[in-house]
Amino acid sequence: MAAKKSNSMAILIFLFLLCHINFFVVESANKIRARHLCKTLMFYFHDIIYNGENAKNATSAIVGAPAWGNFTKLGGKNHFGDLVIFDDPITLDNNLHSTPVGRAQGFYFYDKKEIFTSWLGFSFVFNSTEHKGSINFAGADPLMNKTRDISVIGGTGDFFMTRGIATLMTDAFEGEVYFRLRVDIKLYECW
Amino acid sequence: MAAKKSNSMAILIFLFLLCHINFFVVESANKIRARHLCKTLMFYFHDIIYNGENAKNATSAIVGAPAWGNFTKLGGKNHFGDLVIFDDPITLDNNLHSTPVGRAQGFYFYDKKEIFTSWLGFSFVFNSTEHKGSINFAGADPLMNKTRDISVIGGTGDFFMTRGIATLMTDAFEGEVYFRLRVDIKLYECW
Amino acid sequence: MAAKKSNSMAILIFLFLLCHINFFVVESANKIRARHLCKTLMFYFHDIIYNGENAKNATSAIVGAPAWGNFTKLGGKNHFGDLVIFDDPITLDNNLHSTPVGRAQGFYFYDKKEIFTSWLGFSFVFNSTEHKGSINFAGADPLMNKTRDISVIGGTGDFFMTRGIATLMTDAFEGEVYFRLRVDIKLYECW
């Protein structure tokens, strides 16, 4: 009778372990696809718009504008319709003169007549010992808000297949020639 | 002997429940990542292009055009190359004068010389009691087809990390100044 | 006593099978969301830029340019700021005159003053017996590199909800009027 008991106990333990292995499989599947934050990154990038006189320092230029606009000065109606292409340095701190760790390359345009609002499509391109690869972004930037979120729509290299969001904050704004954005990247899909 | 039987039965029930808990874990993992529709939404948005005379009502403007184009009238060759930036009202029904529930902000361009075809990159931006946040879209719009699908590439706020598709239908088209699109959003990834 | 043993054995087998079913559920969930390649595709696409004289053959046109640019010739500073809209034929081999299997529709722009670099947002649009639907792409293209990766950000039809990366290679480049890209598409999310 005691032998019987220990036999049943062995089955119980065996099956308990089996279910546990099963749990591990489920958990590792969850790990790939967790709903929680898998990586955070913080950068600044700096934009100096071409105004007809700063060719040497400019990192961006107006390349599209509505009928009432022009290409060396952001236009009226809160710059509605002004389209800008940029190749901006990315830095780890808020100093324009810090050594860049990558480039922010893409476009933005102003898209509301009543207030300043923009829309961005761009990449962070890294090629350093720290990071290799790119992170791709797209989304609306209602820039009068203190913080606003855009989507991380993909990535390559170290950021292969990533998704998430990026919180933008305007860290400085000087006239209509220079601005600096702080970007808090929160990745929720990491491969 | 009967006690033995009920003992084995208890183990059976216990393990059965254990496996069931396991099933629940798997199912909740699946729920996050289900292959089935997790949310549907339907909206209209309304686009009035600036034509040099409607500055007050216009919600969009031509900001790019090929060498043969101009900025107050969509050009020849099926508008090939005309690039438009918009801030269009979103409504729940097909009435331009209904109270907007958000704004469709982004760009589209015509991209075929033989027939009308366009390409869109834009966001639905919501800030109401109903919805807060944004949904980001991108894709080709072969607009002569009754329905056509574009991608939902991400979202923020209430639509955090979402993905899916949106089916576009031209609900009205008046000359080359006004059009109304019906957008059926089908989300397959909801967080 | 022997009956007891076989009874315990039956429970063991039953629970073992139950756990196995469980395993299958987990595995099928994993299959949808595998980290491995689920589809590869290879295409070429061909871009002929409008230069003021090739209206008949041109598949793309400059529609935006900085203050120093123009619309019939890519500008100085490594074409910085030139924005091009295209409707390019997709072929299975590297012959411009092969029967197209689809169209590459979208935009690219040059975005660096020091070297040639571009940024692309476009779709492959298929409507053949082979493939129906579209694949949407976005990302930075540092085109002086032999290979460079952009993101597959979504798809429709046969490519519903897909994600992955595409490796671009410049297969030919003739003056500033024609180029041919080889595109190796690697999909890691297939629905």
Coordinates of C-alpha atoms in Angstrom, one line a residue:
Chain A
M1 CA 0.0 0.0 0.0
A2 CA 2.9 2.4 0.8
A3 CA 4.5 1.4 -2.5
K4 CA 1.3 2.3 -4.2
K5 CA 1.3 5.7 -2.6
S6 CA 4.8 6.6 -3.6
N7 CA 4.0 5.4 -7.1
S8 CA 1.1 7.8 -7.3
M9 CA 3.3 10.5 -5.9
A10 CA 5.9 9.9 -8.6
I11 CA 3.2 10.3 -11.3
L12 CA 2.1 13.5 -9.6
I13 CA 5.6 14.9 -9.5
F14 CA 6.3 13.8 -13.1
L15 CA 3.2 15.5 -14.4
F16 CA 3.7 18.6 -12.3
L17 CA 7.1 19.0 -13.9
L18 CA 5.7 18.3 -17.3
C19 CA 3.2 21.2 -16.8
H20 CA 6.0 23.3 -15.5
I21 CA 8.0 22.8 -18.7
N22 CA 4.9 23.7 -20.5
F23 CA 4.8 26.9 -18.5
F24 CA 8.3 27.7 -19.5
V25 CA 7.5 27.4 -23.2
V26 CA 4.6 29.7 -22.8
E27 CA 6.7 32.2 -20.9
S28 CA 9.5 32.2 -23.5
A29 CA 6.8 32.8 -26.2
N30 CA 5.6 35.7 -24.0
K31 CA 9.2 37.0 -23.7
I32 CA 9.4 37.6 -27.4
R33 CA 6.1 39.3 -27.5
A34 CA 5.9 40.8 -24.1
R35 CA 3.6 43.8 -23.5
H36 CA 6.2 45.5 -21.4
L37 CA 9.0 47.8 -22.3
C38 CA 12.0 46.0 -23.8
K39 CA 14.3 48.9 -24.4
T40 CA 14.5 52.6 -23.8
L41 CA 16.8 55.2 -25.4
M42 CA 17.1 58.9 -25.1
F43 CA 18.6 61.3 -27.6
Y44 CA 18.5 64.9 -28.8
F45 CA 18.5 66.1 -32.3
H46 CA 19.2 69.6 -33.7
D47 CA 17.7 71.3 -36.7
I48 CA 19.0 74.4 -38.4
I49 CA 16.9 75.5 -41.4
Y50 CA 18.4 77.1 -44.4
N51 CA 17.4 80.7 -44.6
G52 CA 19.4 81.9 -47.6
E53 CA 22.4 83.0 -45.6
N54 CA 23.5 80.0 -43.4
A55 CA 24.4 77.5 -46.1
K56 CA 27.4 76.3 -44.2
N57 CA 25.6 75.5 -40.9
A58 CA 22.1 74.6 -42.2
T59 CA 21.1 70.9 -41.6
S60 CA 17.7 71.2 -43.3
A61 CA 16.0 73.1 -46.1
I62 CA 12.4 74.0 -47.2
V63 CA 11.7 72.0 -50.4
G64 CA 7.9 72.4 -50.7
A65 CA 5.6 75.3 -49.9
P66 CA 2.0 76.3 -50.8
A67 CA 1.3 79.0 -53.5
W68 CA 1.8 81.7 -50.8
G69 CA 5.1 80.4 -49.5
N70 CA 8.7 80.6 -50.3
F71 CA 11.9 78.5 -49.9
T72 CA 14.1 80.6 -47.6
K73 CA 11.6 81.6 -44.9
L74 CA 8.8 79.6 -43.2
G75 CA 5.5 81.1 -44.4
G76 CA 2.4 82.6 -42.9
K77 CA -0.6 80.7 -41.6
N78 CA 1.6 79.0 -39.0
H79 CA 3.8 77.7 -41.8
F80 CA 1.0 75.5 -43.2
G81 CA 2.3 73.5 -46.1
D82 CA 6.0 74.1 -45.6
L83 CA 7.8 70.9 -46.2
V84 CA 11.4 70.5 -44.9
I85 CA 14.0 67.8 -45.5
F86 CA 16.6 67.3 -42.9
D87 CA 19.9 65.6 -42.0
D88 CA 20.3 66.5 -38.3
P89 CA 23.0 65.5 -35.9
I90 CA 21.9 63.3 -32.9
T91 CA 23.6 63.9 -29.6
L92 CA 23.4 62.3 -26.2
D93 CA 23.1 65.6 -24.4
N94 CA 21.4 68.9 -25.3
N95 CA 24.6 70.5 -26.7
L96 CA 24.6 71.1 -30.4
H97 CA 28.4 70.9 -30.4
S98 CA 28.6 67.5 -28.7
T99 CA 30.0 64.7 -30.9
P100 CA 27.1 63.3 -32.9
V101 CA 26.2 59.6 -32.3
G102 CA 24.1 59.4 -35.5
R103 CA 22.0 61.3 -37.9
A104 CA 18.2 62.0 -37.9
Q105 CA 17.3 62.0 -41.6
G106 CA 13.8 62.5 -43.0
F107 CA 11.1 65.1 -43.5
Y108 CA 8.6 67.2 -41.6
F109 CA 5.9 69.5 -42.7
Y110 CA 3.6 72.0 -40.9
D111 CA 0.0 71.1 -41.4
K112 CA -2.4 73.4 -39.6
K113 CA -3.3 77.0 -40.3
E114 CA -4.6 77.9 -36.8
I115 CA -1.7 76.7 -34.7
F116 CA 1.7 75.1 -35.1
T117 CA 1.4 71.4 -35.8
S118 CA 3.7 69.2 -37.8
W119 CA 4.0 65.6 -39.2
L120 CA 7.2 63.7 -39.3
G121 CA 8.6 60.8 -41.2
F122 CA 12.3 60.0 -40.5
S123 CA 15.0 57.6 -39.4
F124 CA 17.7 57.6 -36.7
V125 CA 20.7 56.3 -38.5
F126 CA 23.5 54.9 -36.3
N127 CA 26.9 53.6 -37.2
S128 CA 29.0 53.7 -34.1
T129 CA 30.5 51.1 -31.7
E130 CA 27.4 51.7 -29.5
H131 CA 24.7 51.2 -32.1
K132 CA 24.6 50.0 -35.7
G133 CA 21.3 50.2 -37.7
S134 CA 18.3 52.4 -38.0
I135 CA 15.0 53.2 -36.2
N136 CA 12.1 54.4 -38.4
F137 CA 9.5 56.9 -37.1
A138 CA 6.2 58.4 -38.4
G139 CA 3.4 60.4 -36.9
A140 CA 1.7 63.6 -36.0
D141 CA 3.5 66.1 -33.8
P142 CA 1.2 68.7 -32.3
L143 CA 4.2 70.7 -31.2
M144 CA 2.5 73.2 -28.9
N145 CA 2.0 70.3 -26.5
K146 CA 4.8 69.8 -23.9
T147 CA 5.1 66.1 -24.9
R148 CA 3.7 64.2 -27.9
D149 CA 4.0 60.7 -29.1
I150 CA 4.8 59.3 -32.5
S151 CA 5.2 55.7 -33.7
V152 CA 8.3 53.6 -34.1
I153 CA 7.3 51.7 -37.2
G154 CA 10.3 49.5 -37.7
G155 CA 14.1 49.2 -37.5
T156 CA 17.1 47.5 -39.0
G157 CA 20.5 46.2 -37.7
D158 CA 20.6 46.4 -33.9
F159 CA 17.0 47.6 -34.0
F160 CA 15.8 44.8 -36.4
M161 CA 12.0 44.6 -36.5
T162 CA 11.5 46.9 -33.5
R163 CA 8.3 48.7 -32.7
G164 CA 7.3 51.2 -30.1
I165 CA 6.6 54.9 -29.5
A166 CA 8.8 58.0 -29.1
T167 CA 7.9 60.9 -26.9
L168 CA 9.0 64.2 -28.4
M169 CA 9.8 67.3 -26.3
T170 CA 10.9 70.7 -27.7
D171 CA 14.0 71.4 -25.7
A172 CA 14.9 74.7 -27.4
F173 CA 13.5 76.9 -30.1
E174 CA 15.3 79.9 -31.4
G175 CA 13.4 82.1 -33.8
E176 CA 12.5 80.2 -36.9
V177 CA 16.0 78.9 -37.6
Y178 CA 17.0 76.4 -34.8
F179 CA 15.1 73.9 -32.8
R180 CA 16.2 71.0 -30.6
L181 CA 14.0 68.0 -29.9
R182 CA 14.5 65.5 -27.0
V183 CA 13.4 62.0 -28.1
D184 CA 12.5 59.4 -25.5
I185 CA 12.3 56.1 -27.4
K186 CA 10.3 53.3 -25.8
L187 CA 10.5 50.0 -27.6
Y188 CA 7.8 47.3 -26.9
E189 CA 8.8 44.8 -29.6
C190 CA 12.5 43.8 -29.6
W191 CA 13.8 40.8 -31.6
Chain B
M1 CA -9.4 0.3 -2.0
A2 CA -12.2 3.0 -2.4
A3 CA -10.0 5.5 -0.6
K4 CA -7.2 4.7 -3.1
K5 CA -9.6 5.4 -6.0
S6 CA -10.7 8.8 -4.6
N7 CA -7.1 9.6 -4.0
S8 CA -6.2 9.0 -7.6
M9 CA -9.3 11.0 -8.6
A10 CA -8.1 13.9 -6.6
I11 CA -4.7 13.9 -8.3
L12 CA -6.5 13.7 -11.7
I13 CA -8.7 16.7 -10.9
F14 CA -5.8 18.6 -9.5
L15 CA -3.7 18.0 -12.6
F16 CA -6.6 18.7 -14.8
L17 CA -7.1 22.1 -13.2
L18 CA -3.4 22.8 -13.4
C19 CA -3.4 22.1 -17.1
H20 CA -6.5 24.3 -17.3
I21 CA -4.7 27.2 -15.7
N22 CA -2.0 26.6 -18.2
F23 CA -4.6 26.9 -21.0
F24 CA -5.7 30.2 -19.6
V25 CA -2.1 31.5 -19.7
V26 CA -1.8 30.5 -23.3
E27 CA -5.1 32.0 -24.2
S28 CA -4.3 35.3 -22.7
A29 CA -1.1 35.3 -24.6
N30 CA -3.1 34.6 -27.7
K31 CA -5.6 37.3 -26.9
I32 CA -2.8 40.0 -27.1
R33 CA -1.7 38.5 -30.4
A34 CA -4.8 37.1 -31.9
R35 CA -5.1 36.8 -35.6
H36 CA -8.7 38.1 -35.4
L37 CA -10.1 41.6 -35.5
C38 CA -9.8 43.4 -32.2
K39 CA -11.4 46.7 -33.0
T40 CA -13.3 48.3 -35.9
L41 CA -13.9 52.0 -36.4
M42 CA -15.6 54.0 -39.2
F43 CA -15.1 57.6 -40.1
Y44 CA -15.3 60.1 -42.9
F45 CA -12.9 62.8 -43.7
H46 CA -13.3 65.8 -46.0
D47 CA -10.6 67.5 -48.2
I48 CA -11.0 70.9 -49.7
I49 CA -8.0 71.9 -51.8
Y50 CA -6.8 75.5 -52.0
N51 CA -7.4 76.8 -55.5
G52 CA -6.3 80.4 -55.1
E53 CA -9.8 81.6 -54.2
N54 CA -11.0 79.5 -51.3
A55 CA -8.4 80.4 -48.6
K56 CA -11.0 80.5 -45.9
N57 CA -12.5 77.0 -46.5
A58 CA -9.5 75.2 -47.9
T59 CA -8.2 72.3 -45.7
S60 CA -5.3 71.4 -47.9
A61 CA -2.8 72.9 -50.4
I62 CA -0.6 71.8 -53.2
V63 CA 3.0 72.2 -51.9
G64 CA 4.9 70.2 -54.6
A65 CA 4.4 69.7 -58.3
P66 CA 6.5 68.6 -61.3
A67 CA 8.1 71.0 -63.8
W68 CA 4.8 71.2 -65.7
G69 CA 2.6 71.7 -62.7
N70 CA 1.4 74.7 -60.6
F71 CA 0.3 75.3 -57.0
T72 CA -3.3 76.4 -57.4
K73 CA -4.6 73.8 -59.7
L74 CA -4.0 70.0 -59.9
G75 CA -2.0 69.4 -63.1
G76 CA -2.2 67.4 -66.3
K77 CA -1.2 63.7 -66.7
N78 CA -3.7 62.7 -64.1
H79 CA -2.1 65.1 -61.6
F80 CA 1.1 63.0 -61.6
G81 CA 3.6 64.5 -59.1
D82 CA 1.2 66.9 -57.4
L83 CA 1.9 66.7 -53.6
V84 CA -0.8 67.9 -51.2
I85 CA -0.6 68.6 -47.4
F86 CA -3.9 68.4 -45.5
D87 CA -5.6 69.1 -42.2
D88 CA -9.0 67.6 -42.8
P89 CA -12.0 67.3 -40.4
I90 CA -13.0 63.8 -39.4
T91 CA -16.7 63.2 -39.0
L92 CA -18.9 60.3 -37.9
D93 CA -21.3 60.7 -40.9
N94 CA -20.9 61.9 -44.4
N95 CA -21.8 65.5 -43.7
L96 CA -19.0 68.1 -44.0
H97 CA -20.8 70.3 -41.5
S98 CA -21.1 67.7 -38.7
T99 CA -19.0 68.4 -35.6
P100 CA -15.6 67.0 -36.3
V101 CA -14.4 64.2 -33.9
G102 CA -10.7 64.7 -34.9
R103 CA -8.4 65.8 -37.7
A104 CA -6.8 63.8 -40.5
Q105 CA -3.4 65.3 -40.9
G106 CA -0.7 64.3 -43.4
F107 CA 0.1 64.3 -47.1
Y108 CA -0.9 62.6 -50.4
F109 CA 0.4 62.7 -53.9
Y110 CA -0.8 61.6 -57.3
D111 CA 1.7 59.1 -58.7
K112 CA 0.6 57.7 -62.1
K113 CA 0.4 59.4 -65.5
E114 CA -2.1 57.0 -67.1
I115 CA -4.9 57.0 -64.5
F116 CA -5.6 58.6 -61.1
T117 CA -3.6 56.9 -58.4
S118 CA -2.3 58.3 -55.1
W119 CA -0.2 57.5 -52.1
L120 CA -1.0 58.6 -48.6
G121 CA 0.9 59.1 -45.3
F122 CA -1.2 60.6 -42.5
S123 CA -2.6 60.4 -39.0
F124 CA -6.0 60.5 -37.4
V125 CA -5.6 62.7 -34.4
F126 CA -8.2 62.5 -31.7
N127 CA -8.7 64.5 -28.6
S128 CA -12.2 64.0 -27.4
T129 CA -14.0 62.2 -24.6
E130 CA -14.5 59.3 -27.0
H131 CA -10.9 58.9 -28.2
K132 CA -7.5 60.3 -27.3
G133 CA -4.4 59.5 -29.3
S134 CA -3.5 59.0 -32.9
I135 CA -3.6 56.3 -35.6
N136 CA -0.9 56.3 -38.3
F137 CA -1.5 55.2 -41.9
A138 CA 0.6 54.7 -45.0
G139 CA 0.0 53.1 -48.4
A140 CA -0.9 53.2 -52.0
D141 CA -4.4 54.3 -52.9
P142 CA -5.5 53.2 -56.4
L143 CA -8.4 55.5 -56.1
M144 CA -10.3 54.4 -59.2
N145 CA -11.1 51.2 -57.4
K146 CA -14.3 51.1 -55.3
T147 CA -12.4 50.0 -52.2
R148 CA -8.7 49.9 -51.5
D149 CA -6.6 49.0 -48.5
I150 CA -3.8 50.9 -46.8
S151 CA -1.8 49.9 -43.7
V152 CA -2.3 51.0 -40.1
I153 CA 1.4 51.2 -39.2
G154 CA 1.1 52.3 -35.5
G155 CA -0.8 54.4 -33.0
T156 CA -0.5 56.3 -29.7
G157 CA -2.7 57.0 -26.7
D158 CA -5.9 54.9 -26.9
F159 CA -4.4 53.3 -30.0
F160 CA -1.0 52.5 -28.5
M161 CA 1.0 50.1 -30.7
T162 CA -2.0 49.2 -32.9
R163 CA -1.7 47.7 -36.3
G164 CA -4.2 46.8 -39.0
I165 CA -5.6 47.9 -42.3
A166 CA -8.0 50.6 -43.4
T167 CA -10.3 50.3 -46.3
L168 CA -10.9 53.6 -48.2
M169 CA -13.9 54.4 -50.3
T170 CA -14.5 57.6 -52.2
D171 CA -17.8 58.7 -50.9
A172 CA -18.0 62.0 -52.9
F173 CA -15.9 63.8 -55.4
E174 CA -16.7 67.3 -56.6
G175 CA -14.7 68.7 -59.4
E176 CA -11.1 68.9 -58.3
V177 CA -11.7 70.9 -55.1
Y178 CA -13.6 68.6 -52.7
F179 CA -13.5 64.9 -52.0
R180 CA -14.8 62.8 -49.1
L181 CA -13.3 59.5 -48.1
R182 CA -15.0 56.8 -46.0
V183 CA -12.4 55.0 -43.9
D184 CA -13.2 51.5 -42.4
I185 CA -10.4 50.8 -39.9
K186 CA -9.9 47.2 -38.9
L187 CA -7.3 46.7 -36.1
Y188 CA -5.7 43.3 -35.7
E189 CA -3.2 44.2 -33.0
C190 CA -4.6 45.9 -29.9
W191 CA -2.5 46.4 -26.8
Chain C
M1 CA -3.5 -4.7 -7.6
A2 CA -2.8 -5.1 -11.3
A3 CA -6.1 -3.3 -12.1
K4 CA -5.0 -0.4 -9.8
K5 CA -1.7 -0.2 -11.7
S6 CA -3.4 0.0 -15.1
N7 CA -5.8 2.5 -13.7
S8 CA -2.9 4.8 -12.6
M9 CA -1.3 4.2 -16.0
A10 CA -4.5 5.3 -17.8
I11 CA -4.5 8.6 -15.8
L12 CA -0.9 9.1 -16.6
I13 CA -1.5 8.6 -20.4
F14 CA -4.6 10.8 -20.3
L15 CA -2.8 13.7 -18.6
F16 CA 0.2 13.2 -20.8
L17 CA -2.0 13.6 -23.8
L18 CA -3.7 16.6 -22.2
C19 CA -0.4 18.3 -21.8
H20 CA 0.5 17.4 -25.3
I21 CA -2.6 19.1 -26.7
N22 CA -1.5 22.1 -24.6
F23 CA 1.9 22.0 -26.2
F24 CA 0.2 22.1 -29.6
V25 CA -1.7 25.2 -28.7
V26 CA 1.5 26.9 -27.6
E27 CA 3.3 25.8 -30.7
S28 CA 0.6 27.0 -33.1
A29 CA 0.6 30.4 -31.3
N30 CA 4.4 30.4 -31.8
K31 CA 4.0 29.6 -35.5
I32 CA 2.1 32.8 -36.1
R33 CA 4.7 34.8 -34.3
A34 CA 7.9 32.9 -35.1
R35 CA 11.1 34.9 -35.0
H36 CA 12.2 33.2 -38.2
L37 CA 11.8 34.2 -41.9
C38 CA 8.4 33.3 -43.2
K39 CA 8.7 34.5 -46.8
T40 CA 11.3 35.8 -49.2
L41 CA 10.8 37.7 -52.4
M42 CA 13.2 39.3 -54.9
F43 CA 12.4 42.0 -57.4
Y44 CA 14.0 44.7 -59.5
F45 CA 12.5 48.2 -60.1
H46 CA 13.5 50.8 -62.6
D47 CA 13.5 54.6 -62.2
I48 CA 13.7 57.0 -65.1
I49 CA 13.7 60.6 -63.9
Y50 CA 12.0 63.3 -66.0
N51 CA 14.7 65.7 -67.3
G52 CA 12.6 68.0 -69.5
E53 CA 13.1 65.9 -72.7
N54 CA 12.0 62.3 -71.8
A55 CA 8.3 62.9 -71.0
K56 CA 7.4 59.7 -72.8
N57 CA 9.8 57.3 -71.0
A58 CA 10.1 59.0 -67.6
T59 CA 8.6 57.1 -64.6
S60 CA 9.4 59.7 -62.0
A61 CA 9.7 63.5 -61.6
I62 CA 11.2 66.0 -59.2
V63 CA 8.4 67.7 -57.4
G64 CA 10.3 69.5 -54.6
A65 CA 13.7 71.1 -54.4
P66 CA 15.5 73.6 -52.1
A67 CA 15.9 77.3 -53.0
W68 CA 19.0 76.5 -55.1
G69 CA 17.4 73.5 -57.0
N70 CA 15.3 73.1 -60.1
F71 CA 12.7 70.6 -61.3
T72 CA 14.3 69.1 -64.4
K73 CA 17.8 68.3 -63.1
L74 CA 19.0 66.9 -59.8
G75 CA 20.8 69.7 -57.9
G76 CA 24.1 70.4 -56.4
K77 CA 25.2 69.4 -52.9
N78 CA 24.6 65.8 -53.7
H79 CA 21.0 66.5 -54.6
F80 CA 20.2 67.5 -51.0
G81 CA 16.5 68.3 -50.8
D82 CA 15.4 67.0 -54.2
L83 CA 12.1 65.2 -53.8
V84 CA 11.0 62.7 -56.4
I85 CA 7.6 61.0 -56.9
F86 CA 7.7 57.7 -58.9
D87 CA 5.6 55.0 -60.5
D88 CA 8.3 52.5 -61.5
P89 CA 7.9 49.1 -63.2
I90 CA 8.8 46.0 -61.1
T91 CA 10.4 43.2 -63.0
L92 CA 11.6 39.7 -62.0
D93 CA 15.0 40.1 -63.7
N94 CA 17.3 43.1 -64.3
N95 CA 15.9 43.9 -67.8
L96 CA 13.9 47.2 -68.0
H97 CA 12.0 45.7 -70.9
S98 CA 10.8 42.6 -69.2
T99 CA 7.0 42.4 -68.5
P100 CA 6.3 44.2 -65.3
V101 CA 4.8 42.2 -62.5
G102 CA 3.7 45.3 -60.5
R103 CA 4.5 48.9 -59.8
A104 CA 6.7 50.6 -57.2
Q105 CA 4.9 53.7 -56.3
G106 CA 6.0 56.4 -53.8
F107 CA 8.6 59.0 -53.1
Y108 CA 12.3 59.4 -52.3
F109 CA 14.4 62.4 -51.5
Y110 CA 18.1 63.0 -51.2
D111 CA 19.0 64.1 -47.7
K112 CA 22.7 64.7 -47.2
K113 CA 24.9 67.5 -48.5
E114 CA 28.3 65.6 -48.1
I115 CA 27.5 62.3 -49.8
F116 CA 24.5 60.7 -51.7
T117 CA 22.0 59.5 -49.2
S118 CA 18.2 59.1 -49.6
W119 CA 15.0 58.3 -47.8
L120 CA 12.2 56.2 -49.3
G121 CA 8.5 55.8 -48.6
F122 CA 6.7 53.6 -51.2
S123 CA 4.6 50.5 -52.0
F124 CA 5.0 47.6 -54.2
V125 CA 1.5 47.2 -55.8
F126 CA 0.7 43.8 -57.3
N127 CA -2.3 42.8 -59.3
S128 CA -1.4 39.6 -61.2
T129 CA -2.2 35.9 -60.9
E130 CA 1.0 35.5 -58.9
H131 CA 0.4 38.2 -56.3
K132 CA -2.5 40.5 -55.3
G133 CA -2.1 43.3 -52.8
S134 CA 0.6 45.7 -51.7
I135 CA 3.8 45.8 -49.5
N136 CA 4.6 49.1 -47.8
F137 CA 8.2 50.2 -47.2
A138 CA 9.9 53.1 -45.3
G139 CA 13.4 53.9 -44.3
A140 CA 16.8 55.5 -44.8
D141 CA 18.8 54.5 -47.9
P142 CA 22.5 55.3 -47.5
L143 CA 22.9 54.5 -51.2
M144 CA 26.7 54.5 -51.4
N145 CA 26.7 51.3 -49.4
K146 CA 26.6 48.1 -51.4
T147 CA 23.6 46.9 -49.4
R148 CA 21.3 48.8 -47.1
D149 CA 18.1 47.8 -45.2
I150 CA 14.8 49.5 -45.0
S151 CA 11.6 48.4 -43.1
V152 CA 8.6 46.6 -44.4
I153 CA 6.0 48.5 -42.3
G154 CA 2.8 46.7 -43.5
G155 CA 0.9 45.1 -46.3
T156 CA -2.5 44.3 -47.8
G157 CA -4.1 41.5 -49.8
D158 CA -1.7 38.6 -50.1
F159 CA 0.6 40.5 -47.8
F160 CA -2.0 41.4 -45.2
M161 CA -0.3 42.7 -42.0
T162 CA 3.2 41.6 -43.0
R163 CA 6.3 43.0 -41.5
G164 CA 10.0 42.5 -42.2
I165 CA 13.0 44.2 -43.9
A166 CA 14.1 44.8 -47.5
T167 CA 17.7 44.8 -48.6
L168 CA 18.3 47.3 -51.4
M169 CA 21.2 47.0 -53.9
T170 CA 21.9 49.5 -56.7
D171 CA 22.1 47.2 -59.7
A172 CA 22.7 49.9 -62.3
F173 CA 23.1 53.7 -62.3
E174 CA 23.3 55.6 -65.6
G175 CA 24.1 59.3 -65.3
E176 CA 21.4 61.0 -63.3
V177 CA 18.5 59.7 -65.3
Y178 CA 18.2 55.9 -64.8
F179 CA 18.8 53.6 -61.9
R180 CA 17.8 50.1 -61.1
L181 CA 17.4 48.7 -57.6
R182 CA 17.4 45.0 -56.6
V183 CA 15.1 44.5 -53.6
D184 CA 15.4 41.4 -51.4
I185 CA 12.3 41.3 -49.3
K186 CA 12.5 39.2 -46.1
L187 CA 9.2 38.9 -44.2
Y188 CA 9.3 37.9 -40.5
E189 CA 5.6 38.4 -39.8
C190 CA 3.2 36.6 -42.1
W191 CA -0.6 36.2 -41.3

